[in-house]
Protein backbone atom coordinates (compact mmCIF):
# COMPACT_ATOMS: atom_id res chain seq x y z
CA UNK A 1 0.00 0.00 0.00
CA UNK A 2 1.29 3.45 -0.91
CA UNK A 3 1.34 5.64 2.18
CA UNK A 4 0.44 9.33 1.93
CA UNK A 5 3.23 11.78 2.68
CA UNK A 6 2.62 14.16 5.59
CA UNK A 7 2.07 17.02 3.13
CA UNK A 8 -0.56 15.07 1.20
CA UNK A 9 -2.18 13.85 4.41
CA UNK A 10 -2.63 17.38 5.77
CA UNK A 11 -3.69 18.68 2.35
CA UNK A 12 -6.34 15.92 2.25
CA UNK A 13 -7.60 17.20 5.62
CA UNK A 14 -7.92 20.68 4.13
CA UNK A 15 -9.89 19.35 1.18
CA UNK A 16 -12.19 17.49 3.54
CA UNK A 17 -12.72 20.69 5.56
CA UNK A 18 -13.57 22.52 2.33
CA UNK A 19 -16.62 20.28 1.92
CA UNK A 20 -18.13 22.13 4.92
CA UNK A 21 -17.90 25.49 3.14
CA UNK A 22 -21.12 27.49 2.92
CA UNK A 23 -19.83 29.80 0.17
CA UNK A 24 -21.39 29.30 -3.25
CA UNK A 25 -18.42 30.73 -5.11
CA UNK A 26 -15.45 28.65 -3.90
CA UNK A 27 -14.94 25.85 -1.37
CA UNK A 28 -11.74 26.43 0.63
CA UNK A 29 -10.29 24.52 3.58
CA UNK A 30 -7.29 25.18 5.82
CA UNK A 31 -5.46 23.03 8.36
CA UNK A 32 -2.94 24.42 10.84
CA UNK A 33 -0.27 21.95 11.92
CA UNK A 34 2.47 22.07 14.52
CA UNK A 35 4.94 19.20 15.04
CA UNK A 36 2.94 16.92 12.69
CA UNK A 37 -0.20 17.47 14.80
CA UNK A 38 -3.35 19.19 13.58
CA UNK A 39 -4.11 22.09 15.93
CA UNK A 40 -6.98 23.72 13.98
CA UNK A 41 -9.04 23.58 10.84
CA UNK A 42 -11.25 26.04 9.07
CA UNK A 43 -13.37 26.51 5.98
CA UNK A 44 -14.86 29.57 4.36
CA UNK A 45 -18.28 30.36 5.70
CA UNK A 46 -20.39 32.76 7.70
CA UNK A 47 -19.89 33.71 11.33
CA UNK A 48 -21.26 31.24 13.86
CA UNK A 49 -25.03 31.55 13.97
CA UNK A 50 -25.14 33.91 10.99
CA UNK A 51 -26.93 33.43 7.68
CA UNK A 52 -25.08 31.37 5.08
CA UNK A 53 -24.51 32.19 1.44
CA UNK A 54 -25.96 28.82 0.45
CA UNK A 55 -29.21 29.84 2.16
CA UNK A 56 -29.46 33.58 1.44
CA UNK A 57 -26.94 34.22 -1.34
CA UNK A 58 -23.65 36.04 -1.25
CA UNK A 59 -23.49 39.55 0.20
CA UNK A 60 -21.34 41.26 -2.41
CA UNK A 61 -19.45 44.53 -1.93
CA UNK A 62 -16.89 45.62 -4.55
CA UNK A 63 -16.82 42.15 -6.08
CA UNK A 64 -16.20 40.34 -2.78
CA UNK A 65 -18.57 38.40 -0.57
CA UNK A 66 -18.39 40.02 2.86
CA UNK A 67 -20.67 37.45 4.51
CA UNK A 68 -17.92 34.83 4.71
CA UNK A 69 -14.75 34.47 6.73
CA UNK A 70 -11.94 32.83 4.80
CA UNK A 71 -10.75 29.36 5.76
CA UNK A 72 -7.31 30.52 6.86
CA UNK A 73 -8.80 33.19 9.11
CA UNK A 74 -11.29 30.71 10.60
CA UNK A 75 -8.45 28.31 11.46
CA UNK A 76 -6.32 31.07 13.00
CA UNK A 77 -9.29 32.37 15.00
CA UNK A 78 -10.03 28.84 16.22
CA UNK A 79 -6.49 28.74 17.64
CA UNK A 80 -7.05 32.11 19.33
CA UNK A 81 -10.40 31.02 20.77
CA UNK A 82 -9.02 27.82 22.26
CA UNK A 83 -5.58 29.12 23.28
CA UNK A 84 -3.51 27.15 20.78
CA UNK A 85 -0.25 28.93 19.81
CA UNK A 86 0.41 29.33 16.08
CA UNK A 87 3.98 30.62 16.28
CA UNK A 88 6.18 28.41 14.11
CA UNK A 89 3.23 26.39 12.79
CA UNK A 90 2.44 25.41 9.20
CA UNK A 91 -0.81 25.91 7.29
CA UNK A 92 -2.21 23.73 4.50
CA UNK A 93 -4.74 25.52 2.29
CA UNK A 94 -6.68 24.25 -0.71
CA UNK A 95 -6.12 27.57 -2.55
CA UNK A 96 -3.41 30.23 -2.52
CA UNK A 97 -4.18 32.74 0.28
CA UNK A 98 -5.52 36.22 -0.48
CA UNK A 99 -3.58 39.30 0.68
CA UNK A 100 -5.64 39.70 3.87
CA UNK A 101 -5.15 36.06 4.86
CA UNK A 102 -1.47 36.35 3.94
CA UNK A 103 -1.12 39.19 6.46
CA UNK A 104 -2.98 37.20 9.14
CA UNK A 105 -0.77 34.15 8.51
CA UNK A 106 2.36 36.27 8.94
CA UNK A 107 1.03 37.98 12.09
CA UNK A 108 0.13 34.58 13.56
CA UNK A 109 3.77 33.50 13.23
CA UNK A 110 3.02 30.70 10.78
CA UNK A 111 6.27 29.86 8.99
CA UNK A 112 5.19 27.64 6.08
CA UNK A 113 2.22 27.81 3.74
CA UNK A 114 1.33 24.80 1.62
CA UNK A 115 -1.36 25.29 -1.03
CA UNK A 116 -2.89 22.95 -3.60
CA UNK A 117 -4.27 25.31 -6.26
CA UNK A 118 -3.34 28.71 -7.58
CA UNK A 119 -6.19 31.18 -7.10
CA UNK A 120 -5.78 34.85 -7.93
CA UNK A 121 -2.23 34.74 -6.53
CA UNK A 122 -1.47 38.38 -5.78
CA UNK A 123 2.12 39.59 -6.24
CA UNK A 124 1.89 41.62 -3.01
CA UNK A 125 1.10 38.45 -1.04
CA UNK A 126 4.25 36.90 -2.53
CA UNK A 127 6.25 39.98 -1.50
CA UNK A 128 4.86 39.89 2.04
CA UNK A 129 5.57 36.19 2.48
CA UNK A 130 9.11 36.65 1.19
CA UNK A 131 9.80 39.68 3.41
CA UNK A 132 8.53 37.74 6.46
CA UNK A 133 10.60 34.64 5.58
CA UNK A 134 7.48 32.53 5.21
CA UNK A 135 8.08 29.52 2.99
CA UNK A 136 5.37 28.92 0.38
CA UNK A 137 5.10 25.55 -1.38
CA UNK A 138 2.61 24.15 -3.85
CA UNK A 139 1.40 20.66 -2.94
CA UNK A 140 -1.10 19.43 -5.55
CA UNK A 141 -3.85 17.32 -4.01
CA UNK A 142 -3.80 13.60 -4.80
CA UNK A 143 -7.32 12.77 -5.84
CA UNK A 144 -6.82 9.02 -6.00
CA UNK A 145 -6.89 8.54 -2.23
CA UNK A 146 -9.74 6.02 -2.55
CA UNK A 147 -7.27 3.60 -4.19
CA UNK A 148 -5.20 3.63 -1.01
CA UNK A 149 -8.13 2.24 0.98
CA UNK A 150 -9.75 -0.12 -1.52
CA UNK A 151 -7.83 -3.21 -0.41
CA UNK A 152 -7.78 -2.38 3.29
CA UNK A 153 -11.43 -1.47 3.86
CA UNK A 154 -12.91 -4.67 2.52
CA UNK A 155 -12.79 -7.43 5.11
mmCIF file of N, CA and C in Angstrom, residues 61-136:
data_model
loop_
_atom_site.group_PDB
_atom_site.id
_atom_site.type_symbol
_atom_site.label_atom_id
_atom_site.label_comp_id
_atom_site.label_asym_id
_atom_site.label_seq_id
_atom_site.Cartn_x
_atom_site.Cartn_y
_atom_site.Cartn_z
ATOM 1 N N UNK A 61 -19.877 43.136 -1.969
ATOM 2 C CA UNK A 61 -19.445 44.533 -1.934
ATOM 3 C C UNK A 61 -18.129 44.602 -2.711
ATOM 4 N N UNK A 62 -18.085 45.456 -3.716
ATOM 5 C CA UNK A 62 -16.888 45.621 -4.548
ATOM 6 C C UNK A 62 -16.348 44.296 -5.073
ATOM 7 N N UNK A 63 -17.220 43.421 -5.494
ATOM 8 C CA UNK A 63 -16.815 42.148 -6.079
ATOM 9 C C UNK A 63 -16.394 41.079 -5.093
ATOM 10 N N UNK A 64 -16.579 41.328 -3.804
ATOM 11 C CA UNK A 64 -16.202 40.344 -2.781
ATOM 12 C C UNK A 64 -17.404 40.038 -1.897
ATOM 13 N N UNK A 65 -17.528 38.778 -1.515
ATOM 14 C CA UNK A 65 -18.570 38.400 -0.573
ATOM 15 C C UNK A 65 -18.076 38.743 0.830
ATOM 16 N N UNK A 66 -18.799 39.606 1.515
ATOM 17 C CA UNK A 66 -18.387 40.019 2.863
ATOM 18 C C UNK A 66 -19.096 39.204 3.946
ATOM 19 N N UNK A 67 -19.967 38.295 3.544
ATOM 20 C CA UNK A 67 -20.666 37.452 4.509
ATOM 21 C C UNK A 67 -19.740 36.379 5.080
ATOM 22 N N UNK A 68 -18.756 35.960 4.307
ATOM 23 C CA UNK A 68 -17.922 34.828 4.708
ATOM 24 C C UNK A 68 -16.607 35.253 5.353
ATOM 25 N N UNK A 69 -16.103 34.371 6.184
ATOM 26 C CA UNK A 69 -14.752 34.467 6.732
ATOM 27 C C UNK A 69 -13.941 33.407 5.985
ATOM 28 N N UNK A 70 -12.767 33.772 5.545
ATOM 29 C CA UNK A 70 -11.936 32.830 4.801
ATOM 30 C C UNK A 70 -11.461 31.684 5.689
ATOM 31 N N UNK A 71 -11.154 30.569 5.055
ATOM 32 C CA UNK A 71 -10.753 29.356 5.764
ATOM 33 C C UNK A 71 -9.523 29.574 6.634
ATOM 34 N N UNK A 72 -8.534 30.279 6.104
ATOM 35 C CA UNK A 72 -7.307 30.521 6.861
ATOM 36 C C UNK A 72 -7.615 31.319 8.126
ATOM 37 N N UNK A 73 -8.442 32.344 7.972
ATOM 38 C CA UNK A 73 -8.795 33.186 9.110
ATOM 39 C C UNK A 73 -9.593 32.375 10.139
ATOM 40 N N UNK A 74 -10.515 31.549 9.682
ATOM 41 C CA UNK A 74 -11.288 30.714 10.603
ATOM 42 C C UNK A 74 -10.373 29.786 11.405
ATOM 43 N N UNK A 75 -9.376 29.203 10.751
ATOM 44 C CA UNK A 75 -8.454 28.310 11.456
ATOM 45 C C UNK A 75 -7.611 29.081 12.473
ATOM 46 N N UNK A 76 -7.113 30.251 12.084
ATOM 47 C CA UNK A 76 -6.316 31.073 12.997
ATOM 48 C C UNK A 76 -7.167 31.519 14.187
ATOM 49 N N UNK A 77 -8.400 31.926 13.920
ATOM 50 C CA UNK A 77 -9.291 32.366 15.000
ATOM 51 C C UNK A 77 -9.668 31.212 15.925
ATOM 52 N N UNK A 78 -9.751 30.006 15.377
ATOM 53 C CA UNK A 78 -10.028 28.836 16.217
ATOM 54 C C UNK A 78 -8.867 28.635 17.202
ATOM 55 N N UNK A 79 -7.644 28.830 16.741
ATOM 56 C CA UNK A 79 -6.486 28.736 17.643
ATOM 57 C C UNK A 79 -6.576 29.800 18.727
ATOM 58 N N UNK A 80 -6.928 31.024 18.344
ATOM 59 C CA UNK A 80 -7.048 32.107 19.328
ATOM 60 C C UNK A 80 -8.133 31.789 20.351
ATOM 61 N N UNK A 81 -9.254 31.300 19.884
ATOM 62 C CA UNK A 81 -10.395 31.017 20.769
ATOM 63 C C UNK A 81 -10.063 29.947 21.803
ATOM 64 N N UNK A 82 -9.300 28.941 21.375
ATOM 65 C CA UNK A 82 -9.025 27.818 22.260
ATOM 66 C C UNK A 82 -7.604 27.833 22.834
ATOM 67 N N UNK A 83 -6.891 28.958 22.658
ATOM 68 C CA UNK A 83 -5.582 29.119 23.276
ATOM 69 C C UNK A 83 -4.491 28.239 22.712
ATOM 70 N N UNK A 84 -4.517 28.005 21.429
ATOM 71 C CA UNK A 84 -3.514 27.155 20.781
ATOM 72 C C UNK A 84 -2.503 28.041 20.046
ATOM 73 N N UNK A 85 -1.238 28.064 20.468
ATOM 74 C CA UNK A 85 -0.248 28.927 19.814
ATOM 75 C C UNK A 85 -0.010 28.540 18.350
ATOM 76 N N UNK A 86 0.158 29.554 17.512
ATOM 77 C CA UNK A 86 0.408 29.328 16.085
ATOM 78 C C UNK A 86 1.838 29.662 15.690
ATOM 79 N N UNK A 87 2.623 30.226 16.605
ATOM 80 C CA UNK A 87 3.984 30.624 16.278
ATOM 81 C C UNK A 87 4.805 29.417 15.833
ATOM 82 N N UNK A 88 5.363 29.499 14.647
ATOM 83 C CA UNK A 88 6.175 28.414 14.105
ATOM 84 C C UNK A 88 5.394 27.302 13.450
ATOM 85 N N UNK A 89 4.075 27.437 13.373
ATOM 86 C CA UNK A 89 3.229 26.390 12.785
ATOM 87 C C UNK A 89 3.282 26.436 11.257
ATOM 88 N N UNK A 90 2.589 25.494 10.651
ATOM 89 C CA UNK A 90 2.438 25.408 9.198
ATOM 90 C C UNK A 90 0.941 25.440 8.900
ATOM 91 N N UNK A 91 0.586 25.920 7.697
ATOM 92 C CA UNK A 91 -0.810 25.907 7.293
ATOM 93 C C UNK A 91 -0.919 25.266 5.915
ATOM 94 N N UNK A 92 -1.898 24.396 5.770
ATOM 95 C CA UNK A 92 -2.206 23.728 4.504
ATOM 96 C C UNK A 92 -3.541 24.281 4.014
ATOM 97 N N UNK A 93 -3.554 24.854 2.819
ATOM 98 C CA UNK A 93 -4.743 25.516 2.293
ATOM 99 C C UNK A 93 -5.034 24.970 0.897
ATOM 100 N N UNK A 94 -6.309 24.781 0.603
ATOM 101 C CA UNK A 94 -6.679 24.252 -0.709
ATOM 102 C C UNK A 94 -6.369 25.231 -1.834
ATOM 103 N N UNK A 95 -6.361 26.544 -1.545
ATOM 104 C CA UNK A 95 -6.122 27.573 -2.554
ATOM 105 C C UNK A 95 -5.110 28.594 -2.022
ATOM 106 N N UNK A 96 -4.391 29.230 -2.913
ATOM 107 C CA UNK A 96 -3.405 30.233 -2.522
ATOM 108 C C UNK A 96 -4.093 31.338 -1.720
ATOM 109 N N UNK A 97 -3.532 31.741 -0.575
ATOM 110 C CA UNK A 97 -4.176 32.742 0.284
ATOM 111 C C UNK A 97 -4.263 34.137 -0.357
ATOM 112 N N UNK A 98 -5.350 34.836 -0.038
ATOM 113 C CA UNK A 98 -5.519 36.224 -0.477
ATOM 114 C C UNK A 98 -4.578 37.115 0.341
ATOM 115 N N UNK A 99 -4.476 38.378 -0.014
ATOM 116 C CA UNK A 99 -3.577 39.300 0.675
ATOM 117 C C UNK A 99 -3.950 39.437 2.152
ATOM 118 N N UNK A 100 -5.239 39.552 2.470
ATOM 119 C CA UNK A 100 -5.645 39.700 3.873
ATOM 120 C C UNK A 100 -5.279 38.459 4.691
ATOM 121 N N UNK A 101 -5.507 37.287 4.137
ATOM 122 C CA UNK A 101 -5.147 36.055 4.856
ATOM 123 C C UNK A 101 -3.635 35.916 4.951
ATOM 124 N N UNK A 102 -2.929 36.350 3.921
ATOM 125 C CA UNK A 102 -1.468 36.351 3.944
ATOM 126 C C UNK A 102 -0.972 37.152 5.140
ATOM 127 N N UNK A 103 -1.533 38.341 5.338
ATOM 128 C CA UNK A 103 -1.118 39.189 6.463
ATOM 129 C C UNK A 103 -1.445 38.523 7.801
ATOM 130 N N UNK A 104 -2.607 37.888 7.902
ATOM 131 C CA UNK A 104 -2.980 37.200 9.144
ATOM 132 C C UNK A 104 -2.044 36.022 9.418
ATOM 133 N N UNK A 105 -1.692 35.288 8.385
ATOM 134 C CA UNK A 105 -0.773 34.152 8.512
ATOM 135 C C UNK A 105 0.575 34.628 9.056
ATOM 136 N N UNK A 106 1.080 35.720 8.492
ATOM 137 C CA UNK A 106 2.356 36.270 8.937
ATOM 138 C C UNK A 106 2.254 36.729 10.389
ATOM 139 N N UNK A 107 1.206 37.469 10.727
ATOM 140 C CA UNK A 107 1.034 37.979 12.094
ATOM 141 C C UNK A 107 0.875 36.854 13.107
ATOM 142 N N UNK A 108 0.309 35.729 12.673
ATOM 143 C CA UNK A 108 0.127 34.580 13.562
ATOM 144 C C UNK A 108 1.427 33.820 13.794
ATOM 145 N N UNK A 109 2.482 34.169 13.062
ATOM 146 C CA UNK A 109 3.770 33.504 13.230
ATOM 147 C C UNK A 109 3.893 32.190 12.486
ATOM 148 N N UNK A 110 2.965 31.923 11.583
ATOM 149 C CA UNK A 110 3.021 30.697 10.785
ATOM 150 C C UNK A 110 4.192 30.816 9.813
ATOM 151 N N UNK A 111 5.019 29.787 9.742
ATOM 152 C CA UNK A 111 6.268 29.860 8.988
ATOM 153 C C UNK A 111 6.239 29.186 7.622
ATOM 154 N N UNK A 112 5.266 28.312 7.379
ATOM 155 C CA UNK A 112 5.194 27.644 6.081
ATOM 156 C C UNK A 112 3.752 27.569 5.633
ATOM 157 N N UNK A 113 3.534 27.900 4.366
ATOM 158 C CA UNK A 113 2.216 27.813 3.739
ATOM 159 C C UNK A 113 2.303 26.792 2.619
ATOM 160 N N UNK A 114 1.456 25.783 2.686
ATOM 161 C CA UNK A 114 1.327 24.803 1.618
ATOM 162 C C UNK A 114 -0.032 25.045 0.972
ATOM 163 N N UNK A 115 -0.092 25.093 -0.348
ATOM 164 C CA UNK A 115 -1.363 25.287 -1.031
ATOM 165 C C UNK A 115 -1.457 24.312 -2.198
ATOM 166 N N UNK A 116 -2.685 23.930 -2.540
ATOM 167 C CA UNK A 116 -2.889 22.946 -3.597
ATOM 168 C C UNK A 116 -3.139 23.580 -4.962
ATOM 169 N N UNK A 117 -3.877 24.697 -4.987
ATOM 170 C CA UNK A 117 -4.267 25.312 -6.259
ATOM 171 C C UNK A 117 -3.949 26.802 -6.259
ATOM 172 N N UNK A 118 -3.489 27.269 -7.402
ATOM 173 C CA UNK A 118 -3.340 28.709 -7.581
ATOM 174 C C UNK A 118 -4.734 29.309 -7.664
ATOM 175 N N UNK A 119 -4.912 30.486 -7.030
ATOM 176 C CA UNK A 119 -6.188 31.183 -7.102
ATOM 177 C C UNK A 119 -5.949 32.669 -6.902
ATOM 178 N N UNK A 120 -5.963 33.395 -7.973
ATOM 179 C CA UNK A 120 -5.777 34.848 -7.928
ATOM 180 C C UNK A 120 -4.549 35.222 -7.093
ATOM 181 N N UNK A 121 -3.459 34.484 -7.288
ATOM 182 C CA UNK A 121 -2.233 34.739 -6.535
ATOM 183 C C UNK A 121 -1.821 36.195 -6.740
ATOM 184 N N UNK A 122 -1.802 36.959 -5.679
ATOM 185 C CA UNK A 122 -1.468 38.376 -5.780
ATOM 186 C C UNK A 122 0.034 38.575 -5.550
ATOM 187 N N UNK A 123 0.686 39.358 -6.410
ATOM 188 C CA UNK A 123 2.124 39.586 -6.240
ATOM 189 C C UNK A 123 2.487 40.188 -4.879
ATOM 190 N N UNK A 124 1.598 41.020 -4.314
ATOM 191 C CA UNK A 124 1.888 41.623 -3.012
ATOM 192 C C UNK A 124 1.918 40.563 -1.906
ATOM 193 N N UNK A 125 1.057 39.559 -2.009
ATOM 194 C CA UNK A 125 1.100 38.453 -1.041
ATOM 195 C C UNK A 125 2.447 37.747 -1.135
ATOM 196 N N UNK A 126 2.925 37.520 -2.348
ATOM 197 C CA UNK A 126 4.246 36.905 -2.535
ATOM 198 C C UNK A 126 5.327 37.752 -1.871
ATOM 199 N N UNK A 127 5.271 39.066 -2.094
ATOM 200 C CA UNK A 127 6.252 39.979 -1.495
ATOM 201 C C UNK A 127 6.216 39.916 0.031
ATOM 202 N N UNK A 128 5.003 39.938 0.590
ATOM 203 C CA UNK A 128 4.862 39.894 2.042
ATOM 204 C C UNK A 128 5.411 38.595 2.624
ATOM 205 N N UNK A 129 5.066 37.479 2.012
ATOM 206 C CA UNK A 129 5.570 36.186 2.484
ATOM 207 C C UNK A 129 7.103 36.162 2.440
ATOM 208 N N UNK A 130 7.652 36.644 1.335
ATOM 209 C CA UNK A 130 9.110 36.645 1.188
ATOM 210 C C UNK A 130 9.762 37.543 2.240
ATOM 211 N N UNK A 131 9.235 38.740 2.438
ATOM 212 C CA UNK A 131 9.801 39.678 3.412
ATOM 213 C C UNK A 131 9.732 39.123 4.840
ATOM 214 N N UNK A 132 8.715 38.318 5.126
ATOM 215 C CA UNK A 132 8.525 37.742 6.461
ATOM 216 C C UNK A 132 9.208 36.376 6.616
ATOM 217 N N UNK A 133 9.932 35.954 5.577
ATOM 218 C CA UNK A 133 10.601 34.643 5.582
ATOM 219 C C UNK A 133 9.635 33.487 5.782
ATOM 220 N N UNK A 134 8.451 33.614 5.189
ATOM 221 C CA UNK A 134 7.476 32.530 5.211
ATOM 222 C C UNK A 134 7.686 31.702 3.944
ATOM 223 N N UNK A 135 7.905 30.422 4.120
ATOM 224 C CA UNK A 135 8.082 29.518 2.991
ATOM 225 C C UNK A 135 6.719 29.188 2.399
ATOM 226 N N UNK A 136 6.615 29.237 1.079
ATOM 227 C CA UNK A 136 5.366 28.915 0.385
ATOM 228 C C UNK A 136 5.655 27.800 -0.612
#
